[in-house]
Coordinates of C-alpha atoms in Angstrom, one line a residue:
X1 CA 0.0 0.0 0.0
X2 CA 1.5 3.3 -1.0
X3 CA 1.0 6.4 0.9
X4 CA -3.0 7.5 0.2
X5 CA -4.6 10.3 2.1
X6 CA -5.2 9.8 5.8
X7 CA -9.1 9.8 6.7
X8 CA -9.1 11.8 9.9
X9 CA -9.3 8.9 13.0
X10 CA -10.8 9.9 16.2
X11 CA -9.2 8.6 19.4
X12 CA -12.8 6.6 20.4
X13 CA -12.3 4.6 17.0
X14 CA -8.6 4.2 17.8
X15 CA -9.4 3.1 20.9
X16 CA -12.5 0.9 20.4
X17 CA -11.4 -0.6 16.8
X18 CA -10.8 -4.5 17.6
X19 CA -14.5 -4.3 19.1
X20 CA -15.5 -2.0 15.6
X21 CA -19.5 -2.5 15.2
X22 CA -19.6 0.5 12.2
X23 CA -23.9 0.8 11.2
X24 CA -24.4 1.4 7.1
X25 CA -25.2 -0.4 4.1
X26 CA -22.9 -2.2 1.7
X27 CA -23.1 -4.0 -0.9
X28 CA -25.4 -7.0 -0.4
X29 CA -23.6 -9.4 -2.3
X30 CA -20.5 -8.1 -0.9
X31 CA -19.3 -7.7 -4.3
X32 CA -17.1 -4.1 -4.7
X33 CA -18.3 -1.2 -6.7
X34 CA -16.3 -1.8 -10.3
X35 CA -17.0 1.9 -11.7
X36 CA -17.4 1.8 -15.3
X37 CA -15.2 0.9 -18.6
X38 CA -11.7 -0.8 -18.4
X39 CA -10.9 -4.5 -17.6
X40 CA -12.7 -6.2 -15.0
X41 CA -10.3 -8.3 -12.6
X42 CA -12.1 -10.5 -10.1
X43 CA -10.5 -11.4 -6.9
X44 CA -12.3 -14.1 -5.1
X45 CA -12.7 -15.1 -1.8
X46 CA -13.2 -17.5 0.6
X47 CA -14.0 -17.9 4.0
X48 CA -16.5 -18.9 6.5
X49 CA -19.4 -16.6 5.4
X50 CA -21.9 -18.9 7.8
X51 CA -21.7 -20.6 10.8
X52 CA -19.6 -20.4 14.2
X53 CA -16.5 -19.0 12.6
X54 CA -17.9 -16.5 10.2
X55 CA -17.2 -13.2 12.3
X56 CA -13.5 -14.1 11.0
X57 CA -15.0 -14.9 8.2
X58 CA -17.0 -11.5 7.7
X59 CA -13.9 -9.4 8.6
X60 CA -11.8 -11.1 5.7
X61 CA -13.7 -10.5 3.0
X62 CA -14.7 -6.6 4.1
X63 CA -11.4 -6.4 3.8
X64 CA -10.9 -7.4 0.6
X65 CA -14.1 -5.9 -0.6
X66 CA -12.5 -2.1 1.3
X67 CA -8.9 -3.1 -1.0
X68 CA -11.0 -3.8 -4.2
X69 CA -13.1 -0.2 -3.8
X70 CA -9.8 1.8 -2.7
X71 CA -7.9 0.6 -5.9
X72 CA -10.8 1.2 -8.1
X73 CA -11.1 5.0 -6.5
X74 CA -7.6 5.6 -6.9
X75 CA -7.6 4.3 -10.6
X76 CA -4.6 2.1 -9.3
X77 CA -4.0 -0.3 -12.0
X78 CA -4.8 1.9 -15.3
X79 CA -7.5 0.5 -17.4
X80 CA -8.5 -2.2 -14.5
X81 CA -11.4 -2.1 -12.1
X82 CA -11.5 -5.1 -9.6
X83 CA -14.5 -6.7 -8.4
X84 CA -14.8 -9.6 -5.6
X85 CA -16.3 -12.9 -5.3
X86 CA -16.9 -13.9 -2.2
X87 CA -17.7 -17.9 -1.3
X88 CA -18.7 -19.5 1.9
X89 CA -16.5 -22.6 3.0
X90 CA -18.4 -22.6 6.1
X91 CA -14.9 -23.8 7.9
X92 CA -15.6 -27.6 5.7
X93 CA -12.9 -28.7 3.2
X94 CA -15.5 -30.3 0.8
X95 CA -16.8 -26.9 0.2
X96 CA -13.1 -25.0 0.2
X97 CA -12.6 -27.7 -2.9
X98 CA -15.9 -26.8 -4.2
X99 CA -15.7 -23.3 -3.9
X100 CA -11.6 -23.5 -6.0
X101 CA -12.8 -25.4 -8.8
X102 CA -15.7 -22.4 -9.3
X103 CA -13.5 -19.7 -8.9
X104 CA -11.1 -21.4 -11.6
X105 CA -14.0 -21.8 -13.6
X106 CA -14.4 -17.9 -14.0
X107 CA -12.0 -16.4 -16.1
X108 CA -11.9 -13.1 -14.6
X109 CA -10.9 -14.5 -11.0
X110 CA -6.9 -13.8 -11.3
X111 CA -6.6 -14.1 -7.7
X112 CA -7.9 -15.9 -4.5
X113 CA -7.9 -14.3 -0.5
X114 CA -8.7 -17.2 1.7
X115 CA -9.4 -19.7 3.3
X116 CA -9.2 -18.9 7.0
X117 CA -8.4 -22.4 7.9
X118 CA -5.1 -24.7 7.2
X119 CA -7.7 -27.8 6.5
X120 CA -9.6 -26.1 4.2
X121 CA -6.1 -24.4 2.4
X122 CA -5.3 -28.1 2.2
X123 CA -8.2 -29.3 0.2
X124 CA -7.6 -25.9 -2.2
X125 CA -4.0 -26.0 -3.0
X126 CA -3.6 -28.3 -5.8
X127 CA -7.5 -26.7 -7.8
X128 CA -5.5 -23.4 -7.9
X129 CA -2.2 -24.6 -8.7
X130 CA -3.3 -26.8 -11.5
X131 CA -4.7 -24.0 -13.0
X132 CA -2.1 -21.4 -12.3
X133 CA -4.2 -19.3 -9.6
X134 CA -2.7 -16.9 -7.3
X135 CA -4.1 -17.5 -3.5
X136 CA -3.0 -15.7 -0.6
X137 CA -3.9 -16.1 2.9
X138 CA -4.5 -13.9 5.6
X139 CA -4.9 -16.4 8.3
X140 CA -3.5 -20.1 7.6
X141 CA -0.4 -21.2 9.9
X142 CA 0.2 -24.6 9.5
X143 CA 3.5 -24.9 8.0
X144 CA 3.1 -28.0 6.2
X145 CA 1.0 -25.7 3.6
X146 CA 4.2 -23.7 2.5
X147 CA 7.3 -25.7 3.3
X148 CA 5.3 -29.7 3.4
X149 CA 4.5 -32.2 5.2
X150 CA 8.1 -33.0 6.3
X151 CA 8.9 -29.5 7.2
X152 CA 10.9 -30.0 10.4
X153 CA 13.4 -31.8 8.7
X154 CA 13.3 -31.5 4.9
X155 CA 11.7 -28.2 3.5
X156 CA 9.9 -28.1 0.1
X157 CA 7.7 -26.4 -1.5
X158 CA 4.5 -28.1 -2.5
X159 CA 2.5 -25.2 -4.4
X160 CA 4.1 -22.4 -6.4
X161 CA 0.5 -20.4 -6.2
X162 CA 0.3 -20.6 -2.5
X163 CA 1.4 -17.6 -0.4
X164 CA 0.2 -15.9 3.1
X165 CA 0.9 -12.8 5.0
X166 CA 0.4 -14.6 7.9
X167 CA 3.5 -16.4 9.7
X168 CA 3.3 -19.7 10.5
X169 CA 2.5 -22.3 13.9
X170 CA 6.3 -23.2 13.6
X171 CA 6.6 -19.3 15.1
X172 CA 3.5 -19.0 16.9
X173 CA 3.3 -21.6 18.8
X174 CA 6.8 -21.9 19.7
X175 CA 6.1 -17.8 20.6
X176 CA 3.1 -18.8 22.8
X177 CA 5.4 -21.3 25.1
X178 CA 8.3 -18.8 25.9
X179 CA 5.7 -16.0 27.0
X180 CA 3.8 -18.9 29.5
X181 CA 7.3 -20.1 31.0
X182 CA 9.1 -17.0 30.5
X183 CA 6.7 -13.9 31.1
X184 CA 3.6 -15.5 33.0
X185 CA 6.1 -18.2 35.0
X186 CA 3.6 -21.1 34.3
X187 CA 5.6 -24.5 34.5
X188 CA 2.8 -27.0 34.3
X189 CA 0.6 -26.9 31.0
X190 CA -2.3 -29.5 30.3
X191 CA -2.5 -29.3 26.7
X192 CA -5.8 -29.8 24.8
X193 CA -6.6 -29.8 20.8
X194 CA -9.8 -30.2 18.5
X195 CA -7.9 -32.9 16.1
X196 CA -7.7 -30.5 13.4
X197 CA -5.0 -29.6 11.1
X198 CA -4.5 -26.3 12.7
X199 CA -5.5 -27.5 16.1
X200 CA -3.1 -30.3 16.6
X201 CA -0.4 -28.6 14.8
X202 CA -0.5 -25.3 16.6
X203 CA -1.0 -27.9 20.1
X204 CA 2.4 -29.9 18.7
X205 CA 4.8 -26.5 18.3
X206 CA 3.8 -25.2 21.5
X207 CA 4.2 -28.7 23.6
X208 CA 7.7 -29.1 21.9
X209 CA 9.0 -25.8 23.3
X210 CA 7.7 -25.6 26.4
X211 CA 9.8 -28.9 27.2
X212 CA 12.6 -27.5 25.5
X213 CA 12.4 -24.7 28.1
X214 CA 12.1 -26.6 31.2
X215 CA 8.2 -26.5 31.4
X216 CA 6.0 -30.5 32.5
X217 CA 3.3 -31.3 30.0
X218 CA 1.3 -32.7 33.3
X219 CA -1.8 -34.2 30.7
X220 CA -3.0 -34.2 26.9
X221 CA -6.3 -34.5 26.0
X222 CA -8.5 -34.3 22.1
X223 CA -11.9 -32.8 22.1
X224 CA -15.0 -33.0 19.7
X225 CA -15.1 -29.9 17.8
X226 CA -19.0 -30.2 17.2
X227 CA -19.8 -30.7 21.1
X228 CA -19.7 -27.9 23.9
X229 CA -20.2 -30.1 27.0
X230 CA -16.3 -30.4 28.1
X231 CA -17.1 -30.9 31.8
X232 CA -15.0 -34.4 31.5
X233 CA -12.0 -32.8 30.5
X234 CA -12.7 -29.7 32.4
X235 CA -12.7 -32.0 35.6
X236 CA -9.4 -33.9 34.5
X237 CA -7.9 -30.6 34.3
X238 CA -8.4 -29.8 37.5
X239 CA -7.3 -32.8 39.0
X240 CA -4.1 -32.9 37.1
X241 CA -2.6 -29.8 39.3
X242 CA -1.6 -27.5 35.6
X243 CA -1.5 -24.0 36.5
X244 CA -2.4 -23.3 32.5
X245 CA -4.4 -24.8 30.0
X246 CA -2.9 -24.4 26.3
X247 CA -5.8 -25.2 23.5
X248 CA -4.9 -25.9 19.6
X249 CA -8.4 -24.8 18.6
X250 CA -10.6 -22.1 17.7
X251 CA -13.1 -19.6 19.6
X252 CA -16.6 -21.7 19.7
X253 CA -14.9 -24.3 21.3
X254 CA -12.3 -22.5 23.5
X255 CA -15.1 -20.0 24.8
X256 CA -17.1 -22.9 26.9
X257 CA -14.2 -24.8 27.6
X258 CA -12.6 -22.0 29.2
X259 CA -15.9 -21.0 31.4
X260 CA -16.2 -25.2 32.1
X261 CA -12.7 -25.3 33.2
X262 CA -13.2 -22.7 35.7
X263 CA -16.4 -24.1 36.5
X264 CA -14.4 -27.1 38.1
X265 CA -12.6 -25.6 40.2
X266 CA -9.3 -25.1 38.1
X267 CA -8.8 -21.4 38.1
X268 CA -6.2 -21.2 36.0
X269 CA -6.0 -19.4 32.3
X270 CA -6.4 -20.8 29.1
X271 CA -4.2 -19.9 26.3
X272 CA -4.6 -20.5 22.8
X273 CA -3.5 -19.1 19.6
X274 CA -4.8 -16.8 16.5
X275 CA -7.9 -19.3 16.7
X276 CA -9.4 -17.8 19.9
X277 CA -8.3 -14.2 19.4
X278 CA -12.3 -13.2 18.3
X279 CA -14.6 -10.9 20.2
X280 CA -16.4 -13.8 19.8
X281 CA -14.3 -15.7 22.3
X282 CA -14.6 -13.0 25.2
X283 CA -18.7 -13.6 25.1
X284 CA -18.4 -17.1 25.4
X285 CA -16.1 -17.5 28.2
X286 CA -18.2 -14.6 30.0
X287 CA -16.3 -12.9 33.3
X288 CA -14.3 -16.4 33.6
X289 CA -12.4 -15.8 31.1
X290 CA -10.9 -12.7 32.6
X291 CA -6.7 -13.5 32.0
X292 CA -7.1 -16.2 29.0
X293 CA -4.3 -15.2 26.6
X294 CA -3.7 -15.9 23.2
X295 CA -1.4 -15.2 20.2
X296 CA -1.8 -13.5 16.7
X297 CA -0.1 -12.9 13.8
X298 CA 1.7 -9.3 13.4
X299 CA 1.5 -6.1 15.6
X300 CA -1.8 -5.2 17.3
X301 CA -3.7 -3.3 14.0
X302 CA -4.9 -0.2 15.7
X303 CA -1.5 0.4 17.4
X304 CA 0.5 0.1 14.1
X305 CA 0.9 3.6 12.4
X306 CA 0.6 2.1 8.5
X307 CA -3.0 1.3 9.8
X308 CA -4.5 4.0 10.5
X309 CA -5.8 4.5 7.3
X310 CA -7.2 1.0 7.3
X311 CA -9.4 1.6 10.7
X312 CA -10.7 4.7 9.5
X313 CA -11.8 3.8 5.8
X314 CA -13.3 0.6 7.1
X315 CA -15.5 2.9 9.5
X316 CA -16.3 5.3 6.7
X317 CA -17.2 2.3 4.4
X318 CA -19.9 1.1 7.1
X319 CA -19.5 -2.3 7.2
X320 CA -21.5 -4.0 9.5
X321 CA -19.5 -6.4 10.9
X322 CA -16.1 -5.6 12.5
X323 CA -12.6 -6.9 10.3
X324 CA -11.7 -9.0 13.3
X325 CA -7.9 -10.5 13.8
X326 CA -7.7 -11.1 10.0
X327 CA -8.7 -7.8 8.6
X328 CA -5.4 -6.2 8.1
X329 CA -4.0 -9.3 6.5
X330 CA -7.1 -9.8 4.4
X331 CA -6.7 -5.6 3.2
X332 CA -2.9 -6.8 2.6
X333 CA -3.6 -10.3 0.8
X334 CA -6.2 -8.5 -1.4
X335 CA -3.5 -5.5 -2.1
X336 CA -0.7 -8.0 -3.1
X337 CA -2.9 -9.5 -5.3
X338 CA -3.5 -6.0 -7.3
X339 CA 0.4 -5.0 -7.4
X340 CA 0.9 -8.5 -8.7
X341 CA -2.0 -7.5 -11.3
X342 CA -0.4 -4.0 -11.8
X343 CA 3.0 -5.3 -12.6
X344 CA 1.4 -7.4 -15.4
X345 CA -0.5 -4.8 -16.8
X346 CA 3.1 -2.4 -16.7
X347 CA 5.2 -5.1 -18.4
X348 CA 2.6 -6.0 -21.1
X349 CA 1.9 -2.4 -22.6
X350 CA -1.2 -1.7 -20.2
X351 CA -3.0 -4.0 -20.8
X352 CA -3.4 -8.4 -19.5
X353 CA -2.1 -11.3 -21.1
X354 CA -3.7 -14.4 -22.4
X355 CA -1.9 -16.0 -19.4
X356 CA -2.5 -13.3 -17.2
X357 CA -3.1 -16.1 -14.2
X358 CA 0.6 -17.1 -14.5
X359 CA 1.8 -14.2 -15.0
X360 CA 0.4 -13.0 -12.0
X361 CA 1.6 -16.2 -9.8
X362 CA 5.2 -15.3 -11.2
X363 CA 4.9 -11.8 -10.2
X364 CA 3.5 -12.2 -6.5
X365 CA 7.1 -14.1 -5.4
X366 CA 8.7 -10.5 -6.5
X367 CA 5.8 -8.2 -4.9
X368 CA 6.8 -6.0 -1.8
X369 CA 5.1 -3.2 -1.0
X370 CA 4.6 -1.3 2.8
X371 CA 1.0 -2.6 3.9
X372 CA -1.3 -2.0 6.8
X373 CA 0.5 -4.7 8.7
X374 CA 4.2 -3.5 8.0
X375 CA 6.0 -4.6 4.7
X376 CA 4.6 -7.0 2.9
X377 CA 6.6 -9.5 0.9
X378 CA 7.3 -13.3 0.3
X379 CA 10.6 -16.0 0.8
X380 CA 10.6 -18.8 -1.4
X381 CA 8.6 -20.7 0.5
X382 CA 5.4 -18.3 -0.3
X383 CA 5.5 -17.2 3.7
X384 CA 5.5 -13.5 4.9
X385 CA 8.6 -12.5 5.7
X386 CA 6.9 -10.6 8.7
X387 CA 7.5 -12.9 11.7
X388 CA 5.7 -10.5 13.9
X389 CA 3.3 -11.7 17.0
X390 CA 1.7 -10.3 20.0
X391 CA 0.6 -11.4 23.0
X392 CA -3.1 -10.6 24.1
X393 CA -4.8 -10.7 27.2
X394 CA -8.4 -10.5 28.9
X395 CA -9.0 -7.8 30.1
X396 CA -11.8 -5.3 31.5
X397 CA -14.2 -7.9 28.9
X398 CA -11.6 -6.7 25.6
X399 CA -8.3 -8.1 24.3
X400 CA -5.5 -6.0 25.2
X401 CA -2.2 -6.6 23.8
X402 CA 0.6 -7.8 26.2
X403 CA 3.4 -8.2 24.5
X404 CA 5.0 -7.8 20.8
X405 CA 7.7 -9.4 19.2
X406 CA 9.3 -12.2 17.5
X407 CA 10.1 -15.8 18.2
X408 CA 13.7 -16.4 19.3
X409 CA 14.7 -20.0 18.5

């Protein structure tokens, strides 16, 4: 993102702007106002539009949808107006596989933002690839998706059309173990994950470390993602003597099982990663969940200076659901996706190619650019070179940020 004009901010909207609510109308297919004339460039989306995990969900494609309009306005790419389409996965692989083979099938879709979660990247990577599709996610952290599946000891890439601005579990969770022995002086973690790809994985990096550091694993435990009774492990919890619960998960199950495990008797904080850190969360773990922690990718959004212009056009475009933890990433995912486009159009007399799709894959390795987030670019793997994380904590019924920085391995 290049320097645009700043919208004025107020200090209520910087202050309140995780928790942003903004009233308005937008567009009800949440498609972007193209303008008129030119090329039309579609940049699809998906995400979890429906269901428990949609207030991510929401937040990453407003995003997009505010990166789409703010080209268009600013005439950005000359002779191209983007448009998006957004898809609901509803957080199910079968319909992330679904919703690729669509968006391939529609030749104006040069580029993907999504999915929110790793299983569902996984069920994706190989429809875009085959058909030379640019996809860039704001929010997926396994590792296995960049660098594969044997990525602790033998790195490879698996897709050359895969990228994210979001760093990986290999860093967060890692991140998330030296702040709990380190900062908050826990030494005894029971550890608890939902089975998923980015559950387990996220569960796996943290466990490893907190050895490593000294810390006692003192039990382990799966859940069922589609229950909310966790009194059984809530109970085992408390009788295992942890003084912190780490889940591998995501906010409608961590919100109960937090409010359960105090419920036992075990008044100790829960801790998860990028997963749990929703508003969402804080309302299901009501006034128990008071000093739960969890990580997220980059620097909190409304403290970062290159954002400021993000928080206030998002209010002045009235969406009506806040961007959530992803926002920034999705605005940033969306934007590398139209400098890709842009240095295209440049290099081919102003105008696409015939194989504008892998032109465009080639280009996004080489795009860099100073985004809401910080700067923006790729390694070979496809990863964001931005290792950034924070910290957050309950407090006062919000997330505040705890601490910032970067994993030391």
């Amino acid at each position: 993102m290049r320097q645009r004009s700043l919208i004025a901010i107020t200090a209520a909207l910087a202050a309140g702007a995780l928790t942003l609510t903004a009233c308005g109308s937008r567009d009800d297919d949440g498609g972007s106002d193209s303008g008129s004339g030119g090329t039309k460039v579609i940049i699809g989306v998906d995400a979890p539009l429906t269901g428990d995990l949609s207030a991510l969900g929401l937040g990453i494609k407003n995003s997009v949808d505010l990166a789409a309009k703010t080209a268009n306005k600013e005439k950005y790419v000359e002779g191209v107006t983007f448009e998006i389409q957004a898809l609901d996965d509803q957080a199910q692989p079968a319909s992330g596989q679904q919703n690729a083979t669509k968006l391939v099938a529609n030749d104006d879709v040069l580029g993907v933002v999504g999915p929110l979660n790793s299983s569902v990247a996984e069920s994706m990577q190989k429809v875009f690839d085959d058909a030379k599709l640019v996809q860039v996610s704001p929010a997926n952290t396994n590792p296995a998706l960049t660098q594969g599946q044997d990525w602790q000891t033998n790195k490879a890439r698996p897709y050359k059309s895969y990228f994210r601005t979001a760093t990986t579990d290999a860093i967060q969770g890692p991140f998330a173990a030296q702040y709990v022995f380190n900062d908050a002086k826990k030494k005894k973690v029971f550890v608890i994950d939902d089975k998923k790809t980015y559950g387990a994985g996220l569960a796996a990096t943290f466990s490893d470390e907190f050895e490593k550091l000294g810390g006692k694993i003192v039990g382990t435990e799966h859940i069922d993602p589609e229950t909310k009774d966790f009194s059984t492990v809530a109970t085992k919890v408390k009788s295992s003597g942890a003084d912190v619960v780490y889940y591998g998960g995501e906010y409608p199950q961590a919100g109960p099982l937090s409010k359960q495990i105090k419920a036992a008797g075990a008044k100790i904080p829960l801790v998860g990663g990028d997963g749990i850190y929703s508003g969402d969360f804080i309302k299901l773990a009501g006034a128990s969940g008071t000093g739960d922690l969890a990580t997220s990718v980059g620097a909190p959004v409304e403290e970062l200076p290159s954002a400021k212009e993000f928080v206030a056009n998002y209010e002045a475009a009235g969406y009506k659901e806040a961007y959530e933890a992803y926002g920034g990433y999705s605005y940033d995912s969306a934007w590398a996706i139209i400098e890709a486009v842009k240095a295209v159009v440049d290099d081919n007399d102003g105008k696409l190619p015939d194989d504008a799709r892998e032109k465009i894959t080639a280009a996004m390795q080489n795009v860099s650019f100073d985004g809401v987030t910080g700067k923006v670019s790729f390694d070979e793997f496809g990863d964001a070179t931005n290792k950034q994380l924070t910290v957050y904590s309950v407090e006062g019924g919000e997330w505040k940020s705890a601490k910032s920085g970067t994993f030391e391995g």
